[in-house]
Amino acid sequence: MSPPPARPRASSPVRPAQPRLRDTAPPAPRRDRPGTAAAAGEGPRRPSRDVFVDAVRAVATLSVLTVHWLMADATWDGEQLRIGNALAHGGGWAVTWVLQVLALLFFAAGASAAYGLRRADDRTGTAARGRVVTRPSAVADLADGVRLAGARLPRLLRPVAVFVGAWVVAVGVLLAVGLPADAVRSLATLAPQLLWFLAVYLGLVVLTPLLRRALHAAGWWAVAGLAAAPLAVEALRFGAGFERLALVNVVLVWAVPYAVGLLYADARSGLRVVRRGRLVPVAAVPRPGVLVAVGLAAAALAALLVAVGPYPVSLIGMPGDTMSNLGPPTAPVVLHAVALVALALAARGPLVRWADGRGRSVVRGLARRSMTVYLWHLTAMVVVVGVVLVVLGQELPAVGGADWWASRPVWFGAFALVLVGIARVVGRFEDAPGRRRTRQRVGSGTE
């Protein structure tokens, strides 16, 4: 008896091979993540907390405090309050070239925004899927930017609302105790001037998706083009008399360091983009030597423009100047911004070592309370100076003299003491609701 014939083996369904990502034309675009111009790759590495950005923010915040506290100059005769600027005397203008570091704050803001968008890509799996993410129009990018700003607005509004509310109450109290209305008005217009920074920041957040798309398309060439834009505005302002056109530089100038922060963070995240049908890194951070050369050249060109152009020597507004280099920002300011950011990137290694070592507590503390410190540091100065002038009836030391310099540590200590006290009371409003406060919760890696 012959054995039964063997049953034929069931054939397995043939599965098509999964295509591999090649450095050729990108796949069809999709709209599953806002804010990225053309991101693709094999799952870019998720960046750890960037201590460098925290260190830059801390150094910039301390510099802003220092330059503002050095300005303290006021007189009170019992009826009239006169507010001056100590840096307007002697060689105080030179201090502004070192301590006017708003560009570093915008750089840190841009880097934090880019890191936040990369984390959002990680949560949705966009980066890991290796898809090309693109936007078909600038209108869609702006719509994404509005949503992005709307998500950040509550976090900004809480501390700002407390700040404004406290000043409204303070004005009422000062008027009630009999302080002259002119003196109260001078005080009430001093500290709130800081809010312009937040308005510009929100505007740049709205532009973030559009800026990233340009940066992903052209890399550092996009930064160069962005830096040239305010210089062109300045040429039209002084060459053709378009004075009002200079107002756009309030955004254009600060968009330059903000864009560098965006590109730096995307480069550090290992982001790759499609350019001319090839998959390439979004950018490479230049070597320290190149960055130093760029920084020194930009600073020298800024100084040359001040020497031969219509610009005042100080990089901030001074009493008696016919114009201010900050209102609106001028060509020397944008060149100074380029110099600051380039030199900061060149010093990344030493800054990280400082932030991980001796500066660790300072960097972490300022990362947690940067908004509070920024909003309230002038208020702390006003409180101390007001008590000395009005309550104690004492005059401030003559500006620039030996007594003035010798007393700076004492005055700075008093300002800092009041600021710390204020921060302990109102600092909690900077925390996101529903989150437990921890020492490491807020920084460049947390939005």
Tab-separated table of N, CA and C in Angstrom, residues 29-131:
chain	number	residue	atom	x	y	z
A	29	PRO	N	3.932	64.898	1.077
A	29	PRO	CA	3.835	65.660	2.314
A	29	PRO	C	2.578	65.312	3.081
A	30	ARG	N	2.624	65.554	4.385
A	30	ARG	CA	1.451	65.383	5.219
A	30	ARG	C	1.381	66.529	6.204
A	31	ARG	N	0.221	66.671	6.830
A	31	ARG	CA	-0.032	67.838	7.664
A	31	ARG	C	-0.282	67.411	9.104
A	32	ASP	N	0.523	66.451	9.601
A	32	ASP	CA	0.213	65.942	10.927
A	32	ASP	C	0.956	66.644	12.044
A	33	ARG	N	1.852	67.571	11.751
A	33	ARG	CA	2.482	68.333	12.818
A	33	ARG	C	2.718	69.747	12.347
A	34	PRO	N	2.207	70.715	13.063
A	34	PRO	CA	2.472	72.090	12.673
A	34	PRO	C	3.865	72.519	13.063
A	35	GLY	N	4.345	73.502	12.351
A	35	GLY	CA	5.510	74.209	12.812
A	35	GLY	C	6.830	73.765	12.240
A	36	THR	N	6.880	72.736	11.397
A	36	THR	CA	8.136	72.295	10.844
A	36	THR	C	8.104	72.470	9.340
A	37	ALA	N	9.163	73.026	8.788
A	37	ALA	CA	9.156	73.310	7.357
A	37	ALA	C	9.355	72.054	6.536
A	38	ALA	N	10.378	71.270	6.821
A	38	ALA	CA	10.606	70.046	6.059
A	38	ALA	C	11.473	69.133	6.888
A	39	ALA	N	10.895	68.380	7.790
A	39	ALA	CA	11.671	67.551	8.698
A	39	ALA	C	11.545	66.104	8.295
A	40	ALA	N	12.649	65.411	8.198
A	40	ALA	CA	12.611	63.994	7.887
A	40	ALA	C	13.847	63.353	8.457
A	41	GLY	N	13.801	62.042	8.682
A	41	GLY	CA	14.985	61.367	9.170
A	41	GLY	C	14.623	60.081	9.841
A	42	GLU	N	15.620	59.397	10.327
A	42	GLU	CA	15.425	58.115	10.962
A	42	GLU	C	15.369	58.320	12.467
A	43	GLY	N	14.378	59.083	12.922
A	43	GLY	CA	14.220	59.295	14.345
A	43	GLY	C	15.360	60.071	14.957
A	44	PRO	N	15.421	61.405	14.760
A	44	PRO	CA	16.500	62.180	15.347
A	44	PRO	C	16.532	61.996	16.851
A	45	ARG	N	17.730	62.079	17.381
A	45	ARG	CA	17.874	61.835	18.809
A	45	ARG	C	17.113	62.875	19.611
A	46	ARG	N	16.523	62.439	20.694
A	46	ARG	CA	15.799	63.357	21.553
A	46	ARG	C	16.797	64.093	22.431
A	47	PRO	N	16.842	65.427	22.356
A	47	PRO	CA	17.862	66.150	23.095
A	47	PRO	C	17.600	66.099	24.586
A	48	SER	N	18.673	65.922	25.335
A	48	SER	CA	18.546	66.061	26.776
A	48	SER	C	18.483	67.545	27.098
A	49	ARG	N	18.287	67.847	28.350
A	49	ARG	CA	18.203	69.243	28.743
A	49	ARG	C	19.479	69.966	28.349
A	50	ASP	N	19.341	71.061	27.670
A	50	ASP	CA	20.482	71.817	27.172
A	50	ASP	C	20.900	72.830	28.227
A	51	VAL	N	21.917	72.480	28.982
A	51	VAL	CA	22.393	73.353	30.050
A	51	VAL	C	22.942	74.651	29.475
A	52	PHE	N	23.456	74.596	28.262
A	52	PHE	CA	23.993	75.805	27.642
A	52	PHE	C	22.926	76.882	27.507
A	53	VAL	N	21.740	76.509	27.058
A	53	VAL	CA	20.662	77.494	26.912
A	53	VAL	C	20.271	78.054	28.274
A	54	ASP	N	20.209	77.204	29.291
A	54	ASP	CA	19.931	77.693	30.639
A	54	ASP	C	21.001	78.676	31.098
A	55	ALA	N	22.267	78.360	30.793
A	55	ALA	CA	23.361	79.234	31.206
A	55	ALA	C	23.295	80.575	30.489
A	56	VAL	N	22.998	80.551	29.189
A	56	VAL	CA	22.869	81.805	28.439
A	56	VAL	C	21.750	82.653	29.020
A	57	ARG	N	20.616	82.027	29.314
A	57	ARG	CA	19.498	82.767	29.893
A	57	ARG	C	19.876	83.363	31.251
A	58	ALA	N	20.589	82.606	32.066
A	58	ALA	CA	20.982	83.097	33.382
A	58	ALA	C	21.942	84.277	33.274
A	59	VAL	N	22.958	84.147	32.420
A	59	VAL	CA	23.917	85.239	32.238
A	59	VAL	C	23.218	86.481	31.702
A	60	ALA	N	22.324	86.301	30.747
A	60	ALA	CA	21.606	87.443	30.176
A	60	ALA	C	20.716	88.112	31.217
A	61	THR	N	20.026	87.317	32.023
A	61	THR	CA	19.150	87.889	33.049
A	61	THR	C	19.956	88.681	34.067
A	62	LEU	N	21.079	88.130	34.514
A	62	LEU	CA	21.930	88.851	35.464
A	62	LEU	C	22.490	90.131	34.846
A	63	SER	N	22.795	90.100	33.566
A	63	SER	CA	23.301	91.301	32.894
A	63	SER	C	22.230	92.379	32.811
A	64	VAL	N	20.984	91.980	32.515
A	64	VAL	CA	19.884	92.946	32.466
A	64	VAL	C	19.687	93.583	33.835
A	65	LEU	N	19.711	92.770	34.889
A	65	LEU	CA	19.590	93.309	36.242
A	65	LEU	C	20.702	94.308	36.524
A	66	THR	N	21.921	93.935	36.171
A	66	THR	CA	23.068	94.782	36.485
A	66	THR	C	22.989	96.124	35.773
A	67	VAL	N	22.691	96.104	34.475
A	67	VAL	CA	22.667	97.365	33.737
A	67	VAL	C	21.543	98.266	34.225
A	68	HIS	N	20.399	97.702	34.582
A	68	HIS	CA	19.297	98.523	35.085
A	68	HIS	C	19.583	99.049	36.490
A	69	TRP	N	20.166	98.228	37.330
A	69	TRP	CA	20.461	98.681	38.689
A	69	TRP	C	21.591	99.715	38.707
A	70	LEU	N	22.475	99.671	37.704
A	70	LEU	CA	23.506	100.702	37.611
A	70	LEU	C	22.930	102.055	37.202
A	71	MET	N	21.734	102.066	36.642
A	71	MET	CA	21.122	103.319	36.200
A	71	MET	C	20.557	104.147	37.349
A	72	ALA	N	20.407	103.562	38.520
A	72	ALA	CA	19.688	104.214	39.616
A	72	ALA	C	20.232	105.611	39.899
A	73	ASP	N	19.408	106.602	39.642
A	73	ASP	CA	19.769	108.003	39.883
A	73	ASP	C	18.485	108.808	39.993
A	74	ALA	N	18.242	109.416	41.136
A	74	ALA	CA	17.005	110.177	41.341
A	74	ALA	C	17.217	111.198	42.449
A	75	THR	N	16.438	112.261	42.385
A	75	THR	CA	16.439	113.281	43.436
A	75	THR	C	15.001	113.574	43.840
A	76	TRP	N	14.835	113.973	45.105
A	76	TRP	CA	13.506	114.259	45.654
A	76	TRP	C	13.615	115.463	46.580
A	77	ASP	N	12.853	116.514	46.264
A	77	ASP	CA	12.899	117.729	47.081
A	77	ASP	C	11.662	117.896	47.947
A	78	GLY	N	10.898	116.859	48.091
A	78	GLY	CA	9.681	116.913	48.888
A	78	GLY	C	8.430	117.098	48.062
A	79	GLU	N	8.591	117.570	46.830
A	79	GLU	CA	7.437	117.769	45.952
A	79	GLU	C	7.652	117.187	44.561
A	80	GLN	N	8.865	117.260	44.077
A	80	GLN	CA	9.144	116.837	42.706
A	80	GLN	C	10.178	115.716	42.696
A	81	LEU	N	9.871	114.683	41.923
A	81	LEU	CA	10.781	113.553	41.759
A	81	LEU	C	11.431	113.648	40.389
A	82	ARG	N	12.743	113.674	40.371
A	82	ARG	CA	13.487	113.703	39.109
A	82	ARG	C	14.248	112.388	38.967
A	83	ILE	N	13.964	111.674	37.884
A	83	ILE	CA	14.602	110.382	37.631
A	83	ILE	C	15.610	110.545	36.506
A	84	GLY	N	16.852	110.207	36.789
A	84	GLY	CA	17.905	110.302	35.790
A	84	GLY	C	18.433	108.936	35.404
A	85	ASN	N	19.624	108.920	34.842
A	85	ASN	CA	20.273	107.678	34.442
A	85	ASN	C	21.756	107.823	34.743
A	86	ALA	N	22.230	107.062	35.702
A	86	ALA	CA	23.623	107.183	36.119
A	86	ALA	C	24.593	106.853	34.991
A	87	LEU	N	24.181	106.016	34.055
A	87	LEU	CA	25.071	105.641	32.959
A	87	LEU	C	25.220	106.746	31.921
A	88	ALA	N	24.431	107.809	32.049
A	88	ALA	CA	24.557	108.936	31.125
A	88	ALA	C	25.758	109.806	31.466
A	89	HIS	N	26.417	109.531	32.576
A	89	HIS	CA	27.563	110.330	33.012
A	89	HIS	C	28.869	109.616	32.674
A	90	GLY	N	29.878	110.396	32.302
A	90	GLY	CA	31.198	109.834	32.063
A	90	GLY	C	31.188	108.793	30.959
A	91	GLY	N	31.854	107.691	31.239
A	91	GLY	CA	31.946	106.614	30.251
A	91	GLY	C	30.928	105.518	30.461
A	92	GLY	N	29.781	105.872	31.039
A	92	GLY	CA	28.753	104.866	31.288
A	92	GLY	C	28.255	104.189	30.027
A	93	TRP	N	28.381	104.872	28.879
A	93	TRP	CA	27.915	104.266	27.624
A	93	TRP	C	28.636	102.950	27.333
A	94	ALA	N	29.907	102.847	27.772
A	94	ALA	CA	30.674	101.631	27.490
A	94	ALA	C	30.054	100.412	28.169
A	95	VAL	N	29.411	100.642	29.313
A	95	VAL	CA	28.767	99.536	30.025
A	95	VAL	C	27.674	98.913	29.165
A	96	THR	N	26.993	99.750	28.384
A	96	THR	CA	25.879	99.229	27.584
A	96	THR	C	26.352	98.270	26.496
A	97	TRP	N	27.580	98.413	26.044
A	97	TRP	CA	28.097	97.509	25.020
A	97	TRP	C	28.399	96.124	25.593
A	98	VAL	N	28.544	96.056	26.897
A	98	VAL	CA	28.812	94.770	27.550
A	98	VAL	C	27.545	94.158	28.120
A	99	LEU	N	26.687	94.985	28.703
A	99	LEU	CA	25.552	94.474	29.476
A	99	LEU	C	24.204	94.586	28.771
A	100	GLN	N	24.133	95.217	27.610
A	100	GLN	CA	22.869	95.221	26.863
A	100	GLN	C	22.828	93.917	26.072
A	101	VAL	N	22.235	92.894	26.688
A	101	VAL	CA	22.328	91.535	26.138
A	101	VAL	C	20.944	90.961	25.852
A	102	LEU	N	20.008	91.794	25.448
A	102	LEU	CA	18.669	91.299	25.127
A	102	LEU	C	18.714	90.228	24.039
A	103	ALA	N	19.698	90.319	23.147
A	103	ALA	CA	19.812	89.324	22.081
A	103	ALA	C	19.960	87.915	22.647
A	104	LEU	N	20.655	87.778	23.769
A	104	LEU	CA	20.841	86.453	24.359
A	104	LEU	C	19.537	85.911	24.926
A	105	LEU	N	18.689	86.791	25.444
A	105	LEU	CA	17.379	86.340	25.921
A	105	LEU	C	16.531	85.833	24.760
A	106	PHE	N	16.571	86.527	23.636
A	106	PHE	CA	15.803	86.071	22.475
A	106	PHE	C	16.401	84.792	21.890
A	107	PHE	N	17.723	84.653	21.929
A	107	PHE	CA	18.338	83.398	21.484
A	107	PHE	C	17.846	82.232	22.336
A	108	ALA	N	17.857	82.407	23.651
A	108	ALA	CA	17.392	81.345	24.545
A	108	ALA	C	15.918	81.039	24.311
A	109	ALA	N	15.117	82.075	24.050
A	109	ALA	CA	13.693	81.857	23.781
A	109	ALA	C	13.498	81.051	22.501
A	110	GLY	N	14.271	81.356	21.467
A	110	GLY	CA	14.161	80.605	20.223
A	110	GLY	C	14.568	79.151	20.389
A	111	ALA	N	15.661	78.913	21.109
A	111	ALA	CA	16.099	77.539	21.333
A	111	ALA	C	15.058	76.756	22.122
A	112	SER	N	14.483	77.365	23.151
A	112	SER	CA	13.459	76.689	23.946
A	112	SER	C	12.237	76.363	23.100
A	113	ALA	N	11.855	77.282	22.210
A	113	ALA	CA	10.704	77.025	21.339
A	113	ALA	C	10.968	75.835	20.419
A	114	ALA	N	12.167	75.764	19.853
A	114	ALA	CA	12.491	74.652	18.955
A	114	ALA	C	12.524	73.327	19.704
A	115	TYR	N	13.101	73.323	20.896
A	115	TYR	CA	13.116	72.089	21.686
A	115	TYR	C	11.695	71.647	22.015
A	116	GLY	N	10.820	72.604	22.311
A	116	GLY	CA	9.434	72.253	22.602
A	116	GLY	C	8.741	71.618	21.408
A	117	LEU	N	8.994	72.129	20.215
A	117	LEU	CA	8.397	71.550	19.016
A	117	LEU	C	8.967	70.166	18.717
A	118	ARG	N	10.256	69.956	18.978
A	118	ARG	CA	10.838	68.633	18.768
A	118	ARG	C	10.228	67.620	19.735
A	119	ARG	N	9.981	68.021	20.980
A	119	ARG	CA	9.355	67.099	21.930
A	119	ARG	C	7.937	66.772	21.496
A	120	ALA	N	7.246	67.753	20.931
A	120	ALA	CA	5.901	67.478	20.420
A	120	ALA	C	5.961	66.474	19.277
A	121	ASP	N	6.967	66.570	18.410
A	121	ASP	CA	7.147	65.584	17.345
A	121	ASP	C	7.398	64.196	17.928
A	122	ASP	N	8.182	64.135	19.007
A	122	ASP	CA	8.449	62.844	19.640
A	122	ASP	C	7.172	62.235	20.209
A	123	ARG	N	6.327	63.076	20.804
A	123	ARG	CA	5.099	62.555	21.416
A	123	ARG	C	4.140	62.022	20.362
A	124	THR	N	4.080	62.674	19.208
A	124	THR	CA	3.166	62.222	18.158
A	124	THR	C	3.782	61.154	17.266
A	125	GLY	N	5.083	60.899	17.441
A	125	GLY	CA	5.744	59.898	16.613
A	125	GLY	C	6.111	60.386	15.239
A	126	THR	N	5.967	61.674	14.987
A	126	THR	CA	6.253	62.198	13.648
A	126	THR	C	7.711	61.980	13.263
A	127	ALA	N	8.616	62.296	14.185
A	127	ALA	CA	10.038	62.171	13.863
A	127	ALA	C	10.436	60.719	13.661
A	128	ALA	N	9.899	59.814	14.507
A	128	ALA	CA	10.281	58.411	14.419
A	128	ALA	C	9.773	57.771	13.133
A	129	ARG	N	8.631	58.248	12.583
A	129	ARG	CA	8.085	57.656	11.364
A	129	ARG	C	8.881	58.056	10.131
A	130	GLY	N	9.742	59.049	10.272
A	130	GLY	CA	10.552	59.450	9.147
A	130	GLY	C	9.760	60.075	8.031
A	131	ARG	N	8.692	60.784	8.353
A	131	ARG	CA	7.872	61.414	7.324
A	131	ARG	C	8.385	62.817	7.043
